[in-house]
Structures are given as structure tokens and as C-alpha cells.
mmCIF file of C-alpha atoms and ligand atoms in Angstrom:
data_model
loop_
_atom_site.group_PDB
_atom_site.id
_atom_site.type_symbol
_atom_site.label_atom_id
_atom_site.label_comp_id
_atom_site.label_asym_id
_atom_site.label_seq_id
_atom_site.Cartn_x
_atom_site.Cartn_y
_atom_site.Cartn_z
ATOM 1 C CA MET A 249 -33.056 104.518 19.412
ATOM 2 C CA SER A 250 -30.868 106.199 21.918
ATOM 3 C CA LEU A 251 -32.377 109.429 23.143
ATOM 4 C CA ASP A 252 -29.953 111.846 21.508
ATOM 5 C CA ALA A 253 -30.226 114.982 19.366
ATOM 6 C CA GLN A 254 -31.599 112.920 16.446
ATOM 7 C CA TRP A 255 -34.357 111.637 18.683
ATOM 8 C CA ALA A 256 -35.164 115.190 19.797
ATOM 9 C CA LEU A 257 -35.497 116.278 16.161
ATOM 10 C CA ARG A 258 -37.713 113.282 15.371
ATOM 11 C CA TRP A 259 -39.804 114.027 18.484
ATOM 12 C CA ILE A 260 -40.511 117.578 17.393
ATOM 13 C CA GLU A 261 -41.182 116.467 13.794
ATOM 14 C CA LEU A 262 -43.782 113.961 15.002
ATOM 15 C CA ALA A 263 -45.247 116.453 17.472
ATOM 16 C CA ALA A 264 -45.540 119.070 14.719
ATOM 17 C CA ALA A 265 -47.281 116.568 12.429
ATOM 18 C CA ASP A 266 -49.744 115.562 15.169
ATOM 19 C CA VAL A 267 -50.447 119.134 16.188
ATOM 20 C CA ALA A 268 -51.041 120.032 12.516
ATOM 21 C CA GLN A 269 -53.382 117.072 12.129
ATOM 22 C CA GLN A 270 -55.232 117.914 15.370
ATOM 23 C CA ARG A 271 -55.183 121.660 14.767
ATOM 24 C CA ASP A 272 -58.937 121.998 14.203
ATOM 25 C CA TYR A 273 -59.669 119.758 17.177
ATOM 26 C CA LEU A 274 -57.485 121.937 19.427
ATOM 27 C CA VAL A 275 -59.182 125.033 18.006
ATOM 28 C CA ASP A 276 -62.602 123.540 18.825
ATOM 29 C CA LEU A 277 -61.520 122.663 22.374
ATOM 30 C CA ASP A 278 -60.208 126.185 22.902
ATOM 31 C CA ARG A 279 -63.313 127.722 21.309
ATOM 32 C CA ALA A 280 -65.474 125.948 23.903
ATOM 33 C CA ILE A 281 -63.673 127.420 26.937
ATOM 34 C CA GLY A 282 -61.263 130.009 25.527
ATOM 35 C CA ASP A 283 -60.729 132.087 22.399
ATOM 36 C CA GLY A 284 -60.163 129.335 19.847
ATOM 37 C CA ASP A 285 -56.520 130.062 19.021
ATOM 38 C CA HIS A 286 -54.727 127.134 20.676
ATOM 39 C CA GLY A 287 -54.594 124.903 17.579
ATOM 40 C CA GLU A 288 -53.344 127.712 15.395
ATOM 41 C CA ASN A 289 -50.806 128.866 17.997
ATOM 42 C CA MET A 290 -49.372 125.379 18.486
ATOM 43 C CA ASP A 291 -49.309 124.548 14.786
ATOM 44 C CA ARG A 292 -47.404 127.748 14.022
ATOM 45 C CA GLY A 293 -44.968 127.159 16.896
ATOM 46 C CA PHE A 294 -44.155 123.527 16.201
ATOM 47 C CA THR A 295 -43.804 124.098 12.465
ATOM 48 C CA ALA A 296 -41.293 126.839 13.276
ATOM 49 C CA ALA A 297 -39.525 124.611 15.824
ATOM 50 C CA VAL A 298 -38.938 121.879 13.225
ATOM 51 C CA GLU A 299 -37.467 124.455 10.836
ATOM 52 C CA ALA A 300 -35.267 125.922 13.570
ATOM 53 C CA LEU A 301 -33.945 122.470 14.534
ATOM 54 C CA ARG A 302 -33.162 121.535 10.930
ATOM 55 C CA GLU A 303 -31.258 124.781 10.591
ATOM 56 C CA ALA A 304 -29.449 124.697 13.943
ATOM 57 C CA GLN A 305 -28.454 121.010 13.767
ATOM 58 C CA PRO A 306 -28.000 120.758 17.540
ATOM 59 C CA GLY A 307 -25.382 118.348 18.862
ATOM 60 C CA SER A 308 -27.230 117.310 22.016
ATOM 61 C CA VAL A 309 -30.725 116.867 23.466
ATOM 62 C CA ALA A 310 -30.093 119.914 25.672
ATOM 63 C CA GLU A 311 -29.194 122.114 22.703
ATOM 64 C CA ALA A 312 -32.179 120.844 20.723
ATOM 65 C CA LEU A 313 -34.626 121.549 23.549
ATOM 66 C CA LYS A 314 -33.163 125.032 23.960
ATOM 67 C CA THR A 315 -33.752 125.762 20.275
ATOM 68 C CA VAL A 316 -37.337 124.509 20.640
ATOM 69 C CA ALA A 317 -37.825 126.693 23.732
ATOM 70 C CA LYS A 318 -36.655 129.869 22.020
ATOM 71 C CA THR A 319 -38.748 129.167 18.954
ATOM 72 C CA LEU A 320 -41.949 128.399 20.876
ATOM 73 C CA MET A 321 -41.404 131.453 23.046
ATOM 74 C CA SER A 322 -41.247 133.730 20.009
ATOM 75 C CA THR A 323 -43.878 132.096 17.764
ATOM 76 C CA VAL A 324 -46.708 130.498 19.786
ATOM 77 C CA GLY A 325 -48.106 133.529 21.602
ATOM 78 C CA GLY A 326 -51.075 133.429 23.985
ATOM 79 C CA ALA A 327 -50.688 131.834 27.380
ATOM 80 C CA ALA A 328 -49.290 128.629 25.909
ATOM 81 C CA GLY A 329 -46.248 130.269 24.241
ATOM 82 C CA PRO A 330 -44.454 131.387 27.400
ATOM 83 C CA LEU A 331 -45.611 128.249 29.241
ATOM 84 C CA TYR A 332 -44.297 125.763 26.670
ATOM 85 C CA GLY A 333 -41.255 127.977 26.060
ATOM 86 C CA THR A 334 -40.342 127.906 29.734
ATOM 87 C CA ALA A 335 -41.099 124.177 29.887
ATOM 88 C CA PHE A 336 -38.648 123.384 27.088
ATOM 89 C CA LEU A 337 -36.045 125.774 28.507
ATOM 90 C CA ARG A 338 -36.103 124.091 31.930
ATOM 91 C CA ALA A 339 -36.230 120.689 30.244
ATOM 92 C CA SER A 340 -33.101 121.650 28.309
ATOM 93 C CA LYS A 341 -31.305 122.597 31.539
ATOM 94 C CA ALA A 342 -32.346 119.284 33.098
ATOM 95 C CA ALA A 343 -31.166 117.238 30.110
ATOM 96 C CA GLY A 344 -27.445 117.417 30.945
ATOM 97 C CA ASP A 345 -24.698 116.841 28.376
ATOM 98 C CA GLY A 346 -25.324 113.409 26.964
ATOM 99 C CA GLU A 347 -28.069 111.055 25.876
ATOM 100 C CA LEU A 348 -31.085 110.439 28.108
ATOM 101 C CA ASP A 349 -31.649 107.228 30.040
ATOM 102 C CA GLY A 350 -34.823 106.500 32.032
ATOM 103 C CA ALA A 351 -33.831 108.782 34.901
ATOM 104 C CA GLY A 352 -32.806 111.451 32.379
ATOM 105 C CA VAL A 353 -36.263 111.399 30.791
ATOM 106 C CA ALA A 354 -37.878 111.775 34.220
ATOM 107 C CA ALA A 355 -35.553 114.710 34.968
ATOM 108 C CA VAL A 356 -36.464 116.398 31.682
ATOM 109 C CA ILE A 357 -40.188 116.038 32.387
ATOM 110 C CA ALA A 358 -39.628 117.336 35.927
ATOM 111 C CA GLY A 359 -37.859 120.365 34.458
ATOM 112 C CA ALA A 360 -40.745 121.017 32.071
ATOM 113 C CA LEU A 361 -43.346 120.855 34.827
ATOM 114 C CA GLU A 362 -41.263 123.086 37.094
ATOM 115 C CA GLY A 363 -41.026 125.665 34.325
ATOM 116 C CA ILE A 364 -44.775 125.615 33.718
ATOM 117 C CA ARG A 365 -45.520 125.933 37.406
ATOM 118 C CA ALA A 366 -43.027 128.738 37.888
ATOM 119 C CA ARG A 367 -44.507 130.638 34.975
ATOM 120 C CA GLY A 368 -48.227 129.972 35.367
ATOM 121 C CA LYS A 369 -48.546 129.382 39.123
ATOM 122 C CA ALA A 370 -51.147 126.660 38.548
ATOM 123 C CA VAL A 371 -51.439 123.562 40.706
ATOM 124 C CA THR A 372 -53.215 120.335 39.799
ATOM 125 C CA GLY A 373 -56.996 120.412 39.524
ATOM 126 C CA GLU A 374 -57.169 123.901 37.988
ATOM 127 C CA LYS A 375 -57.893 122.520 34.508
ATOM 128 C CA THR A 376 -54.621 123.417 32.796
ATOM 129 C CA MET A 377 -51.723 121.634 31.133
ATOM 130 C CA VAL A 378 -50.366 121.041 34.660
ATOM 131 C CA ASP A 379 -53.046 118.334 34.934
ATOM 132 C CA ALA A 380 -51.341 116.406 32.122
ATOM 133 C CA TRP A 381 -47.696 117.104 33.028
ATOM 134 C CA THR A 382 -48.096 116.172 36.717
ATOM 135 C CA PRO A 383 -49.318 112.579 36.218
ATOM 136 C CA ALA A 384 -46.792 112.259 33.376
ATOM 137 C CA LEU A 385 -43.992 113.098 35.808
ATOM 138 C CA GLU A 386 -45.322 110.712 38.468
ATOM 139 C CA ALA A 387 -45.505 107.874 35.951
ATOM 140 C CA ALA A 388 -42.086 108.722 34.520
ATOM 141 C CA ARG A 389 -40.472 108.703 37.967
ATOM 142 C CA ALA A 390 -42.105 105.394 38.886
ATOM 143 C CA ALA A 391 -40.994 103.792 35.617
ATOM 144 C CA ALA A 392 -37.446 105.135 35.943
ATOM 145 C CA GLU A 393 -37.182 103.908 39.529
ATOM 146 C CA ALA A 394 -38.339 100.474 38.369
ATOM 147 C CA GLY A 395 -35.396 100.440 35.962
ATOM 148 C CA SER A 396 -37.185 101.197 32.671
ATOM 149 C CA ASP A 397 -35.174 102.597 29.776
ATOM 150 C CA GLY A 398 -35.864 106.032 28.293
ATOM 151 C CA ALA A 399 -38.351 104.786 25.688
ATOM 152 C CA ALA A 400 -40.404 102.913 28.299
ATOM 153 C CA VAL A 401 -40.350 105.904 30.628
ATOM 154 C CA LEU A 402 -41.674 108.095 27.806
ATOM 155 C CA GLU A 403 -44.362 105.517 27.044
ATOM 156 C CA ALA A 404 -45.511 105.586 30.687
ATOM 157 C CA ALA A 405 -45.439 109.383 30.742
ATOM 158 C CA ALA A 406 -47.475 109.700 27.527
ATOM 159 C CA THR A 407 -50.128 107.272 28.740
ATOM 160 C CA ALA A 408 -50.429 109.124 32.062
ATOM 161 C CA ALA A 409 -50.631 112.493 30.266
ATOM 162 C CA GLU A 410 -53.491 111.193 28.113
ATOM 163 C CA ALA A 411 -55.368 110.049 31.212
ATOM 164 C CA GLY A 412 -54.611 113.383 32.889
ATOM 165 C CA ALA A 413 -55.938 115.318 29.901
ATOM 166 C CA ALA A 414 -59.115 113.215 29.804
ATOM 167 C CA ALA A 415 -59.603 113.858 33.507
ATOM 168 C CA THR A 416 -59.741 117.644 32.968
ATOM 169 C CA GLU A 417 -63.255 117.366 31.512
ATOM 170 C CA PRO A 418 -65.257 117.549 34.781
ATOM 171 C CA LEU A 419 -62.989 120.206 36.306
ATOM 172 C CA ARG A 420 -63.839 123.872 36.736
ATOM 173 C CA ALA A 421 -61.059 126.109 35.408
ATOM 174 C CA THR A 422 -59.490 128.443 37.937
ATOM 175 C CA LYS A 423 -56.458 129.590 35.883
ATOM 176 C CA GLY A 424 -56.127 131.111 32.435
ATOM 177 C CA ARG A 425 -58.782 132.336 30.045
ATOM 178 C CA ALA A 426 -61.109 129.377 30.739
ATOM 179 C CA SER A 427 -61.438 130.529 34.371
ATOM 180 C CA TYR A 428 -63.526 133.511 33.161
ATOM 181 C CA LEU A 429 -66.275 130.987 32.386
ATOM 182 C CA GLY A 430 -66.473 129.676 35.947
ATOM 183 C CA GLU A 431 -68.946 126.784 36.151
ATOM 184 C CA ARG A 432 -69.428 126.847 32.380
ATOM 185 C CA SER A 433 -65.887 125.544 31.903
ATOM 186 C CA ILE A 434 -67.090 122.218 33.352
ATOM 187 C CA GLY A 435 -67.708 119.443 30.814
ATOM 188 C CA HIS A 436 -64.919 120.349 28.366
ATOM 189 C CA LEU A 437 -61.372 119.083 27.948
ATOM 190 C CA ASP A 438 -58.577 121.564 28.583
ATOM 191 C CA PRO A 439 -56.848 122.328 25.252
ATOM 192 C CA GLY A 440 -53.375 122.714 26.765
ATOM 193 C CA ALA A 441 -53.649 119.404 28.603
ATOM 194 C CA VAL A 442 -54.651 117.754 25.327
ATOM 195 C CA SER A 443 -51.750 119.355 23.408
ATOM 196 C CA THR A 444 -49.407 118.203 26.194
ATOM 197 C CA SER A 445 -50.588 114.620 25.722
ATOM 198 C CA LEU A 446 -49.980 114.889 21.944
ATOM 199 C CA ILE A 447 -46.456 116.196 22.547
ATOM 200 C CA LEU A 448 -45.541 113.493 25.053
ATOM 201 C CA ARG A 449 -47.039 110.750 22.866
ATOM 202 C CA ALA A 450 -44.876 112.027 19.992
ATOM 203 C CA ALA A 451 -41.795 111.792 22.235
ATOM 204 C CA ALA A 452 -42.622 108.160 23.020
ATOM 205 C CA ARG A 453 -43.291 107.313 19.380
ATOM 206 C CA ALA A 454 -39.993 108.875 18.319
ATOM 207 C CA ALA A 455 -38.174 106.752 20.896
ATOM 208 C CA GLY A 456 -39.985 103.594 19.802
ATOM 209 C CA GLU A 457 -39.321 104.251 16.122
ATOM 210 C CA ALA A 458 -35.690 104.729 16.802
ATOM 211 C CA GLY A 459 -35.599 101.481 18.750
ATOM 212 C CA ALA A 460 -36.721 99.631 15.638
ATOM 213 C CA ALA A 461 -34.066 101.307 13.497
HETATM 214 P P1 ADP B 775 -54.708 131.781 25.521
HETATM 215 O O1 ADP B 775 -55.437 131.247 26.715
HETATM 216 O O2 ADP B 775 -53.915 133.006 25.835
HETATM 217 O O3 ADP B 775 -55.595 131.933 24.337
HETATM 218 P P2 ADP B 775 -53.780 129.266 24.447
HETATM 219 O O4 ADP B 775 -55.160 129.103 23.955
HETATM 220 O O5 ADP B 775 -52.698 129.054 23.435
HETATM 221 O O6 ADP B 775 -53.586 130.669 25.141
HETATM 222 O O7 ADP B 775 -53.500 128.235 25.622
HETATM 223 C C1 ADP B 775 -54.494 127.916 26.552
HETATM 224 C C2 ADP B 775 -53.956 126.831 27.471
HETATM 225 O O8 ADP B 775 -52.915 127.331 28.291
HETATM 226 C C3 ADP B 775 -54.982 126.289 28.432
HETATM 227 O O9 ADP B 775 -55.738 125.250 27.846
HETATM 228 C C4 ADP B 775 -54.164 125.794 29.612
HETATM 229 O O10 ADP B 775 -53.777 124.439 29.464
HETATM 230 C C5 ADP B 775 -52.908 126.636 29.514
HETATM 231 N N1 ADP B 775 -52.835 127.604 30.618
HETATM 232 C C6 ADP B 775 -53.424 128.808 30.687
HETATM 233 N N2 ADP B 775 -53.084 129.423 31.842
HETATM 234 C C7 ADP B 775 -52.269 128.573 32.507
HETATM 235 C C8 ADP B 775 -51.544 128.629 33.749
HETATM 236 N N3 ADP B 775 -51.604 129.698 34.557
HETATM 237 N N4 ADP B 775 -50.789 127.567 34.094
HETATM 238 C C9 ADP B 775 -50.700 126.490 33.285
HETATM 239 N N5 ADP B 775 -51.336 126.378 32.111
HETATM 240 C C10 ADP B 775 -52.107 127.406 31.724
HETATM 241 MG MG1 MG B 776 -56.641 130.394 23.449
#
């Protein structure tokens, strides 16, 4: 499938379904090093984002991502709400007018990471969602430069985000609520890095599905 507004809707539908399915898992992850609300926050936000997209019927990827941004900003709450809201807002700005090609996907992911970093001031290694988005962007850029299409770039990004999320386990948190635990944050996955990997995997699946259509 071409990466157009329909793809964006399908992406958020799949992401919402995955987040709903993994809600208790995300709650458990956040209970271990935070306050246990991440699964609930994300489920509420992505459910609302699907509804908002169906209502708004955006005509472009950029418009769709803007609708998602506004919805997440007003429904997710916690630290993750403003972070994901800003990510989708910057991603929307980076998306341009038309459909996304490989370089377009890399630009969108770069926008998302920039937004998260501007908002949360975290760098890699602090055990946050930045540790999933950063390798995702590196992989996306490498794939785009090698000439991959949008779907293949998303595939590379999702795989790198999953590895990045897994690699948060031995880290000590130095940003966000988990940082209050100091050394005791070691040995747990970061919930936001895990939700990031779910979201990027959903984007890749939506692109693959569409390719078969
Ligand atoms: P809260 O911590 O307010 O309860 P959530 O539980 O919804 O919010 O989200 C927690 C996640 O937010 C963390 O797992 C981490 O990935 C992310 N996070 C927290 N602070 C930051 C930050 N400064 N920069 C990037 N990500 C952050
Ligand atoms: Mg929390």
C-alpha cells in the first residue's frame, strides 16, 4: 500500500488494537518502575485517536498525524501524553503534502524523535522511549539511503525499536518517574520504549497489509 491517509488510519487502528491487547503488560511494566498507568493511558489515547481519525477523515498523512497528536495530547495524560503528542505533531510537520516514500518515513520518524527530545530533554541511555526511537531512526535512515521503499523502511525501524526497547532492561533510569527508583530501576523494561516498539511495528504491519491489497 502507498503510505497515504488510509495507511495512517490503518496504522493507528492496528496500534490501538495492539496497545489494547498489551494493556495489562504495559501496566505491569509501569507498575515495576513507575505508577502503573501507562497501559491505561495509552489504551485510552489510541482508542480516542482511532475515533478522531474516523470522524475527521483526513486527506493526507500530515493531517492524520496532526489529528492523532491533538487527540493523544488531550487524552493520554502522564508524561507519555505530551511526549507522544509532540512526537506526532512534529511527525505531521515532517510528513509534507503527499504520500511517504522511504525518505519520507525516515523524516517522519526524525520529526517524532525531535519532538520527544525537545519535550522531555532525554538522551539515549536514560531508559526512556528515546532508547527505542533513536535506533529506529538510525535504521530508518540507513534503509532509506539504501533505496528501500516506505514499507521496508518501517520494517527496519520497527525491528530496531524492538531491540532498543529490549536493551532498556539493564539501564538505570535517569529521566521520568522511574528515575526516582535509582538503582532499583535496573532489570526492568521501560514501558514507553515498549509502547514505542508496538506503535512502530503497527506502522510496518499497516504498510505490509496495504502492499498485499
Ligand atoms: P507517567 O510517568 O507520568 O506515569 P506514563 O507512565 O504514561 O507517564 O509514561 C512513562 C513513560 O514515559 C516512560 O516509560 C518513559 O518511556 C517516558 N518518559 C518519561 N519521561 C521521559 C522523558 N523526559 N523523555 C522521554 N521519555 C520519557
Ligand atoms: Mg506511569
